[in-house]
mmCIF file of C-alpha atoms in Angstrom:
data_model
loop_
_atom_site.group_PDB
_atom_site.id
_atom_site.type_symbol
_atom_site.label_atom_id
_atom_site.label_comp_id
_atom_site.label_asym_id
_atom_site.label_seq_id
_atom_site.Cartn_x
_atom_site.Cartn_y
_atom_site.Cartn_z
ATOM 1 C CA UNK A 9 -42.079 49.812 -84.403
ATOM 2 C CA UNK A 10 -43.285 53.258 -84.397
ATOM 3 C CA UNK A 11 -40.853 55.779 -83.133
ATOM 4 C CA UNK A 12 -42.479 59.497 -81.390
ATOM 5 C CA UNK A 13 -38.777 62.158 -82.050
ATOM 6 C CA UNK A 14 -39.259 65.216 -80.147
ATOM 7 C CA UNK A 15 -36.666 67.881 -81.539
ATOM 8 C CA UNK A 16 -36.707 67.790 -85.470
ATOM 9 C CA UNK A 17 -33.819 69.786 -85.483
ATOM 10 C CA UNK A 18 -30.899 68.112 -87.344
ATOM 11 C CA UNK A 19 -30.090 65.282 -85.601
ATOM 12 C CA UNK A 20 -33.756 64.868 -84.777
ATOM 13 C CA UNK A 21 -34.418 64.489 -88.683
ATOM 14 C CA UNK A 22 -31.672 62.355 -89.749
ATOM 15 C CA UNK A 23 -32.559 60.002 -87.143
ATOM 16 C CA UNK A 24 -36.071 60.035 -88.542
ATOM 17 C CA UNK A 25 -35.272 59.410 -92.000
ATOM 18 C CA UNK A 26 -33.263 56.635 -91.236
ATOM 19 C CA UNK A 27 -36.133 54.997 -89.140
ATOM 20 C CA UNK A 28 -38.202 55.749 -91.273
ATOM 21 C CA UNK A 29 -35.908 53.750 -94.570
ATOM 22 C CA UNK A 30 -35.960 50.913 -92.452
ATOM 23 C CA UNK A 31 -39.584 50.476 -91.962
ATOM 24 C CA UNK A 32 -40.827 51.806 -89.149
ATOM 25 C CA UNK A 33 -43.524 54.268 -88.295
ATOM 26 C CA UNK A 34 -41.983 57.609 -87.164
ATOM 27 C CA UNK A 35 -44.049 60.848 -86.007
ATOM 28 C CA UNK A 36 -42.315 64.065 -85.533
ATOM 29 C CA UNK A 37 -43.444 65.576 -82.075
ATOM 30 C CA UNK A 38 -43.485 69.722 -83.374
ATOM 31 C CA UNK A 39 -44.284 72.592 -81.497
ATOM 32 C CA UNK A 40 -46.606 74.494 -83.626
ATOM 33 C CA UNK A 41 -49.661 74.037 -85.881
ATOM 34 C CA UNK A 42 -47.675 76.183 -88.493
ATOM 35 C CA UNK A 43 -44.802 73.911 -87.997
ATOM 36 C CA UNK A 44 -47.273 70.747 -88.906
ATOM 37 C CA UNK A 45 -49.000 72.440 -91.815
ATOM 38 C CA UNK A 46 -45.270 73.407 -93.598
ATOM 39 C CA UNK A 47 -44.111 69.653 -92.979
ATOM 40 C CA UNK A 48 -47.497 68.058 -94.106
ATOM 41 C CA UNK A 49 -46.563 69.513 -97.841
ATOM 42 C CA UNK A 50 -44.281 66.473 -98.416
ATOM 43 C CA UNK A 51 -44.978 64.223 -95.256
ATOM 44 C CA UNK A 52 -41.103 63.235 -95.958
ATOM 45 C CA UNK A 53 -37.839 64.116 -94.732
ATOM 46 C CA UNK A 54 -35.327 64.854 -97.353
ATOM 47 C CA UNK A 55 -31.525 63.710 -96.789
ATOM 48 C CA UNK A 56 -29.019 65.355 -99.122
ATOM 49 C CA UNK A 57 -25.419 63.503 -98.887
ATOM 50 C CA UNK A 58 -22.738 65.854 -98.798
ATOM 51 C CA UNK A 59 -20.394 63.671 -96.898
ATOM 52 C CA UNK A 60 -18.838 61.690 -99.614
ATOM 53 C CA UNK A 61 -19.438 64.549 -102.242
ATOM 54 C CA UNK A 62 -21.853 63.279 -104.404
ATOM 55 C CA UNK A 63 -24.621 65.340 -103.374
ATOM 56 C CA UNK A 64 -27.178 62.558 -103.578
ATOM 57 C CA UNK A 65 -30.694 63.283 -102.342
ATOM 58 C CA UNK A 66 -33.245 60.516 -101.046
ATOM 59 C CA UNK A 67 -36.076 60.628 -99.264
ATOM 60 C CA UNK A 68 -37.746 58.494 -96.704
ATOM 61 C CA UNK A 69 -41.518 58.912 -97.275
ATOM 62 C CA UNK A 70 -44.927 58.651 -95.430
ATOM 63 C CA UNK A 71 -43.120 60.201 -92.368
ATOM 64 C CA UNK A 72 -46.043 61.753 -89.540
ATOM 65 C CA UNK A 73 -46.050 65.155 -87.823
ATOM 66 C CA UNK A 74 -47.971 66.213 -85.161
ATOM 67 C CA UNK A 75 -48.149 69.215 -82.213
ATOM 68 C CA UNK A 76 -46.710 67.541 -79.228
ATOM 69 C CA UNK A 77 -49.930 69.096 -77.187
ATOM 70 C CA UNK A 78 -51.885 67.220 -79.532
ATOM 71 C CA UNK A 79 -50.987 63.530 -78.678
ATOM 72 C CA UNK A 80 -53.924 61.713 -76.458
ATOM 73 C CA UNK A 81 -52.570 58.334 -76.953
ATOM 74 C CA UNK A 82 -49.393 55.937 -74.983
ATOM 75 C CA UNK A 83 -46.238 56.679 -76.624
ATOM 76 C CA UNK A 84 -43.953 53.420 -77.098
ATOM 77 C CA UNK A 85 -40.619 55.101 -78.084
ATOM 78 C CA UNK A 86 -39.460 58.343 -77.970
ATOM 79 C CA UNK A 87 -36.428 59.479 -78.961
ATOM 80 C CA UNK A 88 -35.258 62.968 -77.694
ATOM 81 C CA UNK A 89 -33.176 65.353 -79.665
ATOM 82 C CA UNK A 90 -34.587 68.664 -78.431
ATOM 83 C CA UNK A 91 -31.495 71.211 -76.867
ATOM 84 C CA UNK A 92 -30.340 70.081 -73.494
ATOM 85 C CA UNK A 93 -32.280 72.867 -72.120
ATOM 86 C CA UNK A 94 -35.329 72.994 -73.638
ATOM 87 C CA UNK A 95 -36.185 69.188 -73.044
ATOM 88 C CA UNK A 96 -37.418 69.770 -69.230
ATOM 89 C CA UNK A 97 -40.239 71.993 -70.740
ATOM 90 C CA UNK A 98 -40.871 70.184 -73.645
ATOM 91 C CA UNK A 99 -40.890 66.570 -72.031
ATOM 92 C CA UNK A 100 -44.332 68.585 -70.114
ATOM 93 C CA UNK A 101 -46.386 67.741 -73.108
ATOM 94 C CA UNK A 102 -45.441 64.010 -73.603
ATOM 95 C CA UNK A 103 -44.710 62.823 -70.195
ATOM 96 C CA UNK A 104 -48.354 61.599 -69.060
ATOM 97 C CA UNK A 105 -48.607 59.125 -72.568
ATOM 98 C CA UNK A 106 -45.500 57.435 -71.309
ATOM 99 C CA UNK A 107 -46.032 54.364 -69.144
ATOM 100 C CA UNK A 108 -43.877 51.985 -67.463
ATOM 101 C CA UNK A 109 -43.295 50.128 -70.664
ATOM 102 C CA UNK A 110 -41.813 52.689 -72.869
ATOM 103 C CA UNK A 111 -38.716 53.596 -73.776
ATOM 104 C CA UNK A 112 -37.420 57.080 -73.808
ATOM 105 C CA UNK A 113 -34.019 57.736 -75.705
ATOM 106 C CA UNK A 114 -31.876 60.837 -74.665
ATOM 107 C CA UNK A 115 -29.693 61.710 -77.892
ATOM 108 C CA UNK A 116 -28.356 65.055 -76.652
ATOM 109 C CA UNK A 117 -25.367 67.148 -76.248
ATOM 110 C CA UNK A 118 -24.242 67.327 -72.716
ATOM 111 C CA UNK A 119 -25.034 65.574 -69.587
ATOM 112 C CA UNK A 120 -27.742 65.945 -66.729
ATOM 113 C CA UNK A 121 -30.835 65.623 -68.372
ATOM 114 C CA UNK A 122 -31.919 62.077 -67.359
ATOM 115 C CA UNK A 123 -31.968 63.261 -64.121
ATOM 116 C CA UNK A 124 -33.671 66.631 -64.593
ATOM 117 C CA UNK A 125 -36.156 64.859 -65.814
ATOM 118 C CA UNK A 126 -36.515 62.385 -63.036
ATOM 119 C CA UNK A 127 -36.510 64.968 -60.366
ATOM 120 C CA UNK A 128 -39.586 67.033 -62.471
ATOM 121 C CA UNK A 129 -41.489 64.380 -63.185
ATOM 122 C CA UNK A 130 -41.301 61.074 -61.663
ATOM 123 C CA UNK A 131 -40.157 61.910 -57.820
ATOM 124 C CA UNK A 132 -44.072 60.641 -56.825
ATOM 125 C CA UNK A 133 -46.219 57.934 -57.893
ATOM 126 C CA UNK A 134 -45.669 58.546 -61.853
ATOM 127 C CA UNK A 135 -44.968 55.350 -63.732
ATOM 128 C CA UNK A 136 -41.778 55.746 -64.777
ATOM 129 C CA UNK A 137 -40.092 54.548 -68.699
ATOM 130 C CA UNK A 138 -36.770 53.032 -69.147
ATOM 131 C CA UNK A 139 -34.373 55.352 -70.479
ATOM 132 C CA UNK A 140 -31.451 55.133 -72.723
ATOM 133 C CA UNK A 141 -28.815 57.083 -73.710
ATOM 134 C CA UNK A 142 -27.589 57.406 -77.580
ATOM 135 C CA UNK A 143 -24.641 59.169 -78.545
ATOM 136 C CA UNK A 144 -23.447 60.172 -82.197
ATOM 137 C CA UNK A 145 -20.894 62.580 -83.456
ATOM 138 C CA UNK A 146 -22.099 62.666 -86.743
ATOM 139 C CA UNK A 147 -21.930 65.472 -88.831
ATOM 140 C CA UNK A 148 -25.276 66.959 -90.030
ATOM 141 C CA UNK A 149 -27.336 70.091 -90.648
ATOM 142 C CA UNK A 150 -30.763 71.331 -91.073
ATOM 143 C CA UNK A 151 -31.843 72.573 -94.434
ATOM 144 C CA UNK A 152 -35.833 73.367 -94.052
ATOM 145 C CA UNK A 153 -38.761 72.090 -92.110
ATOM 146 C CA UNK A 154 -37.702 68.212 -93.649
ATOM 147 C CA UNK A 155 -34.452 68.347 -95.257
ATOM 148 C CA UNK A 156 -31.240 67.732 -93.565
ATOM 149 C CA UNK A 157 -27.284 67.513 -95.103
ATOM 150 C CA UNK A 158 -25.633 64.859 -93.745
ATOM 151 C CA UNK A 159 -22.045 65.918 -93.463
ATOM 152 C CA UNK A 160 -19.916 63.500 -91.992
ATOM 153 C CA UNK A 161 -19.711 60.236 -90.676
ATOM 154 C CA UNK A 162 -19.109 59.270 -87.023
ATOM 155 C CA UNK A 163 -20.054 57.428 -83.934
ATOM 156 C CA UNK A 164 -23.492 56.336 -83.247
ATOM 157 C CA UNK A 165 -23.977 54.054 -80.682
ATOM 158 C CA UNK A 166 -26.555 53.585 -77.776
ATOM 159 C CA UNK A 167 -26.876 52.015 -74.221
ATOM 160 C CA UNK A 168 -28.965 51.839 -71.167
ATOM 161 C CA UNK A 169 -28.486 54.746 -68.684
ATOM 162 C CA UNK A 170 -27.848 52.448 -66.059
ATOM 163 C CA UNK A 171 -26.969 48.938 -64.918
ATOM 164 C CA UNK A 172 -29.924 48.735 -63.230
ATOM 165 C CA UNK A 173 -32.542 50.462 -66.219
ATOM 166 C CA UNK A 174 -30.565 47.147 -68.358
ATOM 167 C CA UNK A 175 -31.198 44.420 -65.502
ATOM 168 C CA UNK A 176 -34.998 45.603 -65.521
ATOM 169 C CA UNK A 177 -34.624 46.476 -68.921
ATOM 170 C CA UNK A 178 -38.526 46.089 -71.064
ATOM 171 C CA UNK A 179 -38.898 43.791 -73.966
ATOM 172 C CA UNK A 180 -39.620 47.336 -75.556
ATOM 173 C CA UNK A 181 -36.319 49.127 -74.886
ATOM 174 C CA UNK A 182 -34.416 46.168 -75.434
ATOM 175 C CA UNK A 183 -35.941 45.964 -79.045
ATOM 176 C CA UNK A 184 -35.688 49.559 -79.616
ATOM 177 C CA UNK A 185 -31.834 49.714 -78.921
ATOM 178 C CA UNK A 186 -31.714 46.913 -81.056
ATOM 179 C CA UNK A 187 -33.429 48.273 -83.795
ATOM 180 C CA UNK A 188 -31.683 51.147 -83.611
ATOM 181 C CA UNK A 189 -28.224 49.564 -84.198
ATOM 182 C CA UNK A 190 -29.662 48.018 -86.920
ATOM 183 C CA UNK A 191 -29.664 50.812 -89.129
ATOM 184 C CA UNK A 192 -25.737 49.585 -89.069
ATOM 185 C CA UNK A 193 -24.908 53.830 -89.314
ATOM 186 C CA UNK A 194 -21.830 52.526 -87.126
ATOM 187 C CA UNK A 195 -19.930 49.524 -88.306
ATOM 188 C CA UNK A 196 -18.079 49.487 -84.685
ATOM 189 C CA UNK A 197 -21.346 49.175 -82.694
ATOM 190 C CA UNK A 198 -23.630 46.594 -84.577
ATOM 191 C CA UNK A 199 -25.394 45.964 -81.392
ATOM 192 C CA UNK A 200 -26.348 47.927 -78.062
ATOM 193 C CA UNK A 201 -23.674 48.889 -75.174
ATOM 194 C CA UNK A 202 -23.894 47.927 -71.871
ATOM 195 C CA UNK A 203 -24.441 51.165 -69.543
ATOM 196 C CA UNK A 204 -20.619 51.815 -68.860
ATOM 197 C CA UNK A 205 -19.656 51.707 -72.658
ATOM 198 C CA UNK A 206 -22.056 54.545 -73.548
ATOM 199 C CA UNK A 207 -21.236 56.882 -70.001
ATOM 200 C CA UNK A 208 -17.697 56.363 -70.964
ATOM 201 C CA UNK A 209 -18.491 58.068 -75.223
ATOM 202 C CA UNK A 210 -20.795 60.477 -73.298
ATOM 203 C CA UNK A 211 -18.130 61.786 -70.522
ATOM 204 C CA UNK A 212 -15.022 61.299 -73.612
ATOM 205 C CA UNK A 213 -17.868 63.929 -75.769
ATOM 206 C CA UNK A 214 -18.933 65.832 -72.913
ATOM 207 C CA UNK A 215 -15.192 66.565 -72.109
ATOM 208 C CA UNK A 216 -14.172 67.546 -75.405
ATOM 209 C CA UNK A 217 -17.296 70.172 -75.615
ATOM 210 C CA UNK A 218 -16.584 71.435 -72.198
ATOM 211 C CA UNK A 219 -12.636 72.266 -73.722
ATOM 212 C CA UNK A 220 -13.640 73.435 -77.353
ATOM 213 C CA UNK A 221 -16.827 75.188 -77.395
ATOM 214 C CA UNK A 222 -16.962 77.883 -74.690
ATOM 215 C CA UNK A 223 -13.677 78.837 -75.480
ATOM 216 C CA UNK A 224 -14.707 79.617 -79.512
ATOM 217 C CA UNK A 225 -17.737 81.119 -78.577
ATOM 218 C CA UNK A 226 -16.049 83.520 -76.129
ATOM 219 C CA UNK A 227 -13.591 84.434 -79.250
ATOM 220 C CA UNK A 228 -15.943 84.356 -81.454
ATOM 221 C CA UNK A 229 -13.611 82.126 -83.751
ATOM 222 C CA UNK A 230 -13.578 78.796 -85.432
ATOM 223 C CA UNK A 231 -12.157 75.660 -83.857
ATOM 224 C CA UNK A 232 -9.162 75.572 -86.017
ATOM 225 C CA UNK A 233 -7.982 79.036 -85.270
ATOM 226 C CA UNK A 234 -8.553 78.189 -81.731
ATOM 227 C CA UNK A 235 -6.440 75.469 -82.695
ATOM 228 C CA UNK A 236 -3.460 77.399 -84.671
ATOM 229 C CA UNK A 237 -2.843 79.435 -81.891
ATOM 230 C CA UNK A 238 -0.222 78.795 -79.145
ATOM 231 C CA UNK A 239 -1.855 80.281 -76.296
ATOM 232 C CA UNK A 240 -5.299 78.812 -78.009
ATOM 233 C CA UNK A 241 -4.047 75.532 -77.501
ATOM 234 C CA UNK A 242 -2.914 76.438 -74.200
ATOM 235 C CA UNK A 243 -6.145 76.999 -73.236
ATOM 236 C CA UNK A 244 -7.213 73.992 -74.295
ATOM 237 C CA UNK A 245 -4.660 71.734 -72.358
ATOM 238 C CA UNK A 246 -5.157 73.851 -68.975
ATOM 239 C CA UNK A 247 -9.233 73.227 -68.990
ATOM 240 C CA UNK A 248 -8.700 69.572 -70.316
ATOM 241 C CA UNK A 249 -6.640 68.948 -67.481
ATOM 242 C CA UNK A 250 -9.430 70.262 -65.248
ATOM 243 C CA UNK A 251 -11.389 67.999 -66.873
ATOM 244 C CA UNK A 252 -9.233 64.719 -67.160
ATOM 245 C CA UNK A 253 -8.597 64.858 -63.433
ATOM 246 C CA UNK A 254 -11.905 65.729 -62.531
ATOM 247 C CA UNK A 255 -13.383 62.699 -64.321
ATOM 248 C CA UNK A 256 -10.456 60.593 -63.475
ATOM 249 C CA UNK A 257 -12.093 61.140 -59.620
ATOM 250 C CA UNK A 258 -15.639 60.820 -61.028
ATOM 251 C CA UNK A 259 -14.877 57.171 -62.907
ATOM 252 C CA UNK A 260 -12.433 56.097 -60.196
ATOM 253 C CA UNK A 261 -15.471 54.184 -57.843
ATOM 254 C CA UNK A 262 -13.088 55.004 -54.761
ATOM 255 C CA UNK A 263 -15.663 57.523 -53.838
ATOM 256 C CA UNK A 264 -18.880 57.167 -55.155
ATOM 257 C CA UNK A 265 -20.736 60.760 -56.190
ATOM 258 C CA UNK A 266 -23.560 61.529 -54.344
ATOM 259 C CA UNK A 267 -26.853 62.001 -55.834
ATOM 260 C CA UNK A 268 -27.506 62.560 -59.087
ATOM 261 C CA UNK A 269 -24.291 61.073 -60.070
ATOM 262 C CA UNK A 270 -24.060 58.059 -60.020
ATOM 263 C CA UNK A 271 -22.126 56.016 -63.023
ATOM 264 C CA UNK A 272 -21.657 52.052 -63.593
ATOM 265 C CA UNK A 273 -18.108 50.485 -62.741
ATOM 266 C CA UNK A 274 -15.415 51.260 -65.336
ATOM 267 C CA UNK A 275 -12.552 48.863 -66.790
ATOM 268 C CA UNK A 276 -9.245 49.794 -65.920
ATOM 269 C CA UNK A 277 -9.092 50.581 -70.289
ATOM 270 C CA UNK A 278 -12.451 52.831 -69.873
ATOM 271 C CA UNK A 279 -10.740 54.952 -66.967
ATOM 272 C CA UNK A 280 -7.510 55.551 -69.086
ATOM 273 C CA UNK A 281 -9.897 57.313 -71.526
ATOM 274 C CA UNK A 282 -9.192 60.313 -69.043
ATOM 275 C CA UNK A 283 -5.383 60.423 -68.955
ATOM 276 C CA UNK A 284 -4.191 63.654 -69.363
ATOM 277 C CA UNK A 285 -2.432 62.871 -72.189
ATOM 278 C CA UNK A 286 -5.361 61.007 -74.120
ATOM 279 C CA UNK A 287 -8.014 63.301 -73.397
ATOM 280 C CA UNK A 288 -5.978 66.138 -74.782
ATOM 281 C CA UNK A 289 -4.884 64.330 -77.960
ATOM 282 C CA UNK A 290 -8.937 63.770 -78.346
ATOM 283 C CA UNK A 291 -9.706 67.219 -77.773
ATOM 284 C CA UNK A 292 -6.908 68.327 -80.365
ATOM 285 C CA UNK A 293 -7.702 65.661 -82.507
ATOM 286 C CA UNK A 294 -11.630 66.856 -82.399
ATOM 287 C CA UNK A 295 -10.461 70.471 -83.172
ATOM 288 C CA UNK A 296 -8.088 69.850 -85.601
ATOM 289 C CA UNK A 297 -10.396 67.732 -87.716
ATOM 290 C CA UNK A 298 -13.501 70.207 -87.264
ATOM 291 C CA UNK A 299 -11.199 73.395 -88.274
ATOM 292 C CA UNK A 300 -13.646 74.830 -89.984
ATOM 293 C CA UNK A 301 -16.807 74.730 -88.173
ATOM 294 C CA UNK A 302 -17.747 77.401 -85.283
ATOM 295 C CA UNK A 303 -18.961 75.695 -82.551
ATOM 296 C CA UNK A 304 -23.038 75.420 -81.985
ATOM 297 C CA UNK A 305 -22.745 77.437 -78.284
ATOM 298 C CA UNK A 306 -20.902 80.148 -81.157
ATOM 299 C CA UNK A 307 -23.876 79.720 -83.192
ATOM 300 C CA UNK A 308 -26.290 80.396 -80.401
ATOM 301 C CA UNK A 309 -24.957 83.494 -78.832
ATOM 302 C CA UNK A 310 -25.153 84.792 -82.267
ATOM 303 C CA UNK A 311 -28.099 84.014 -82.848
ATOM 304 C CA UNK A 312 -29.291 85.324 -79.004
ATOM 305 C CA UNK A 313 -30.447 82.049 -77.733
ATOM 306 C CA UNK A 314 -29.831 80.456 -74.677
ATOM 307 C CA UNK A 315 -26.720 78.226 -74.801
ATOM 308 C CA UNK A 316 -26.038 74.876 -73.436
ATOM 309 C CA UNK A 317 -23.451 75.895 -70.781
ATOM 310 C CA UNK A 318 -25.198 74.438 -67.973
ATOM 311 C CA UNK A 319 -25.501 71.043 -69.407
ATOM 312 C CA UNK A 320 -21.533 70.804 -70.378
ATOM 313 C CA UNK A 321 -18.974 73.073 -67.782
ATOM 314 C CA UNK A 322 -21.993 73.574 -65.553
ATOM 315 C CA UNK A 323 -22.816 69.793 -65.312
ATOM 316 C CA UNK A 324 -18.847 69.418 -64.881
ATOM 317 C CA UNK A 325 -19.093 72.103 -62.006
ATOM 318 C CA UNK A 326 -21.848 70.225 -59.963
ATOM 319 C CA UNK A 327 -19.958 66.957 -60.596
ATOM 320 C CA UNK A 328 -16.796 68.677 -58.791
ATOM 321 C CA UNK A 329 -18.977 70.295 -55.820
ATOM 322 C CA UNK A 330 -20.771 66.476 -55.360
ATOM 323 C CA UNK A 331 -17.104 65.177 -55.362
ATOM 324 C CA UNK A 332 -15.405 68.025 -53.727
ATOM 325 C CA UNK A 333 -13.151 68.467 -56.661
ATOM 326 C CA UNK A 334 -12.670 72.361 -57.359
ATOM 327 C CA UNK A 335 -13.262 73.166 -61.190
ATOM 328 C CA UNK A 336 -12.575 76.786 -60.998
ATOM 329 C CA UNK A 337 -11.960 77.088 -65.498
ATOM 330 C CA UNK A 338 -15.081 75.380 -65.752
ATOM 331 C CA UNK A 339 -17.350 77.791 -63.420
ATOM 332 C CA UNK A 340 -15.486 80.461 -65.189
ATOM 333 C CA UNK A 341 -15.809 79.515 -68.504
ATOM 334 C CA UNK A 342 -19.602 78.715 -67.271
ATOM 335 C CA UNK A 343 -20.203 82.454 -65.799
ATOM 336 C CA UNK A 344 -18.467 83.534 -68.889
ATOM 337 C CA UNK A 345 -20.742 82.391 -71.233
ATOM 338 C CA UNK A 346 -23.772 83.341 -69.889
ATOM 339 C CA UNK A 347 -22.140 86.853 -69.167
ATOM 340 C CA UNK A 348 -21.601 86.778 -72.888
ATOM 341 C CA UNK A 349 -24.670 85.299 -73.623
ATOM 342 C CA UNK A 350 -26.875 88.130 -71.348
ATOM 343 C CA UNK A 351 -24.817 91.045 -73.317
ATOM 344 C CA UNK A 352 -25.691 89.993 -76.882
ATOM 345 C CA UNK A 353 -29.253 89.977 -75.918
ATOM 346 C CA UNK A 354 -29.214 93.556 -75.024
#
């Protein structure tokens, strides 16, 4: 199979190197001739293991790079791992090579851009792909133009984005979700989920971000001091119980969300994912066993770019106004952030 990635950020490379080590073709979409030229020096993507402290480094070779403006032929598979919201502007360059037979794979922080996408680009005549969504909390970090650290094992699953996208699901995205699984990076998900399995790890993420990682990046701390503190963890429970009951509304299928959201039918054991009580021990679970890391919306405002607020409290915000569910920590935390966000840019 040959697999187009556009975003060779972290995640972008570590899903190409594993592609890559199990055979398949795999072309890094970049967004610069510069960017091309430095990765053509090894054509490979380097993977240094720091997760079980051995420091092993491999390599999966005979990897392709190319400008995404450069591509002038149908794209099969593409697997997206560009920032929430950059994708809208950099789907532009790929969109007209996909046809109704490919596959596009969203593996992203935050929620909303399936349907960003469909409201750019496929609200007229446009054949339209299938789309996925993939989901992974595993711990990894870029190291150069085509070396990654991978530094920590977690979930990595993926699923159709809806019920319907798997009842008129392609020969082509049903083998690429299966090929995906089989790189067996996740013992608990050897094959595909259906499309309310993977909305239920997205919202379960999604809520955990929303709690953890406007909150550090206001502070300017790490998630375990967030953590050690009493009114820190305060915090936490007061916006996870925005969230929890929010989502408890949203998964409910009592009263169906008006467009854009619409989600598959939950089990009764899906919907008790947002308890009060077992969101919150997720959420301080999550920041207890990531003390030491500062969260990536930390890491952006540092670094003056744009966050991805909108895509995590801001899609929670729109959920709540399509729902009529008032989210008033989220739409603060979400004004907060890009107050924050404007002032460290000058």
């Amino acid at each position: 199979m040959h697999f187009h990635i556009l975003g060779a950020g972290a995640i972008g490379l570590w899903t190409g190197y594993h592609l890559r080590r199990h055979g398949h073709r795999v072309t890094l979409l970049l967004r610069s001739e510069e960017a091309v030229a430095a990765f053509r020096q090894l054509n490979s993507i380097r993977l240094v293991a720091a997760h079980d402290g051995s420091g092993r480094v491999s390599e999966a070779t005979d990897v392709e790079a190319e400008v995404a403006t450069r591509i002038r032929s149908p794209i099969d598979r593409l697997m997206v791992t560009t920032k929430a919201h950059q994708t809208s502007d950099a789907f532009a360059d790929v969109h007209r090579w996909l046809t109704e037979h490919s596959s596009v794979i969203l593996l992203q922080n935050g929620m909303g851009v399936r349907e960003q996408l469909l409201e750019r680009y496929y609200q007229a005549t446009a054949p339209m792909p299938r789309f996925a969504h993939g989901i992974t909390s595993m711990g990894c970090m870029r190291a150069g133009v085509n070396e990654v650290v991978h530094t920590g094992n977690g979930l990595f699953c993926f699923g159709p984005a809806s019920d319907e996208q798997a009842e008129q699901a392609s020969d082509n995205l049903r083998g690429t979700l299966v090929a995906l699984h089989e790189l067996a990076l996740d013992p608990d998900y050897p094959s595909p989920v259906d499309a309310a399995t993977i909305h239920v790890h997205m919202l379960a993420k999604l809520a955990v971000n929303a709690c953890i990682n406007p909150v550090t990046a206001l502070l300017g701390c790490s998630n375990g001091q967030l953590y050690e503190q009493p009114y820190g963890r305060s915090m936490l429970t007061d916006i996870c119980s925005e969230v929890a009951r929010l989502l408890r509304v949203a998964t409910s299928g009592t009263s169906p969300p008006a467009a854009p959201f619409h989600f598959p039918p939950f089990t009764a054991a899906q919907k008790a994912t947002f308890d009060d009580a077992a969101l919150l021990q997720r959420v301080l679970a999550v920041c207890g066993q990531t003390a030491g890391n500062r969260s990536s919306m930390l890491v952006d405002i540092e670094a003056g770019r744009t966050t991805e607020i909108d895509f995590i409290n801001g899609y929670l915000v729109r959920l709540g106004q399509a729902l009529n569910c008032a989210t008033p920590l989220n739409s603060l935390l979400q004004k907060l952030v890009h107050t924050r966000t404007s002032i460290s840019n000058g």
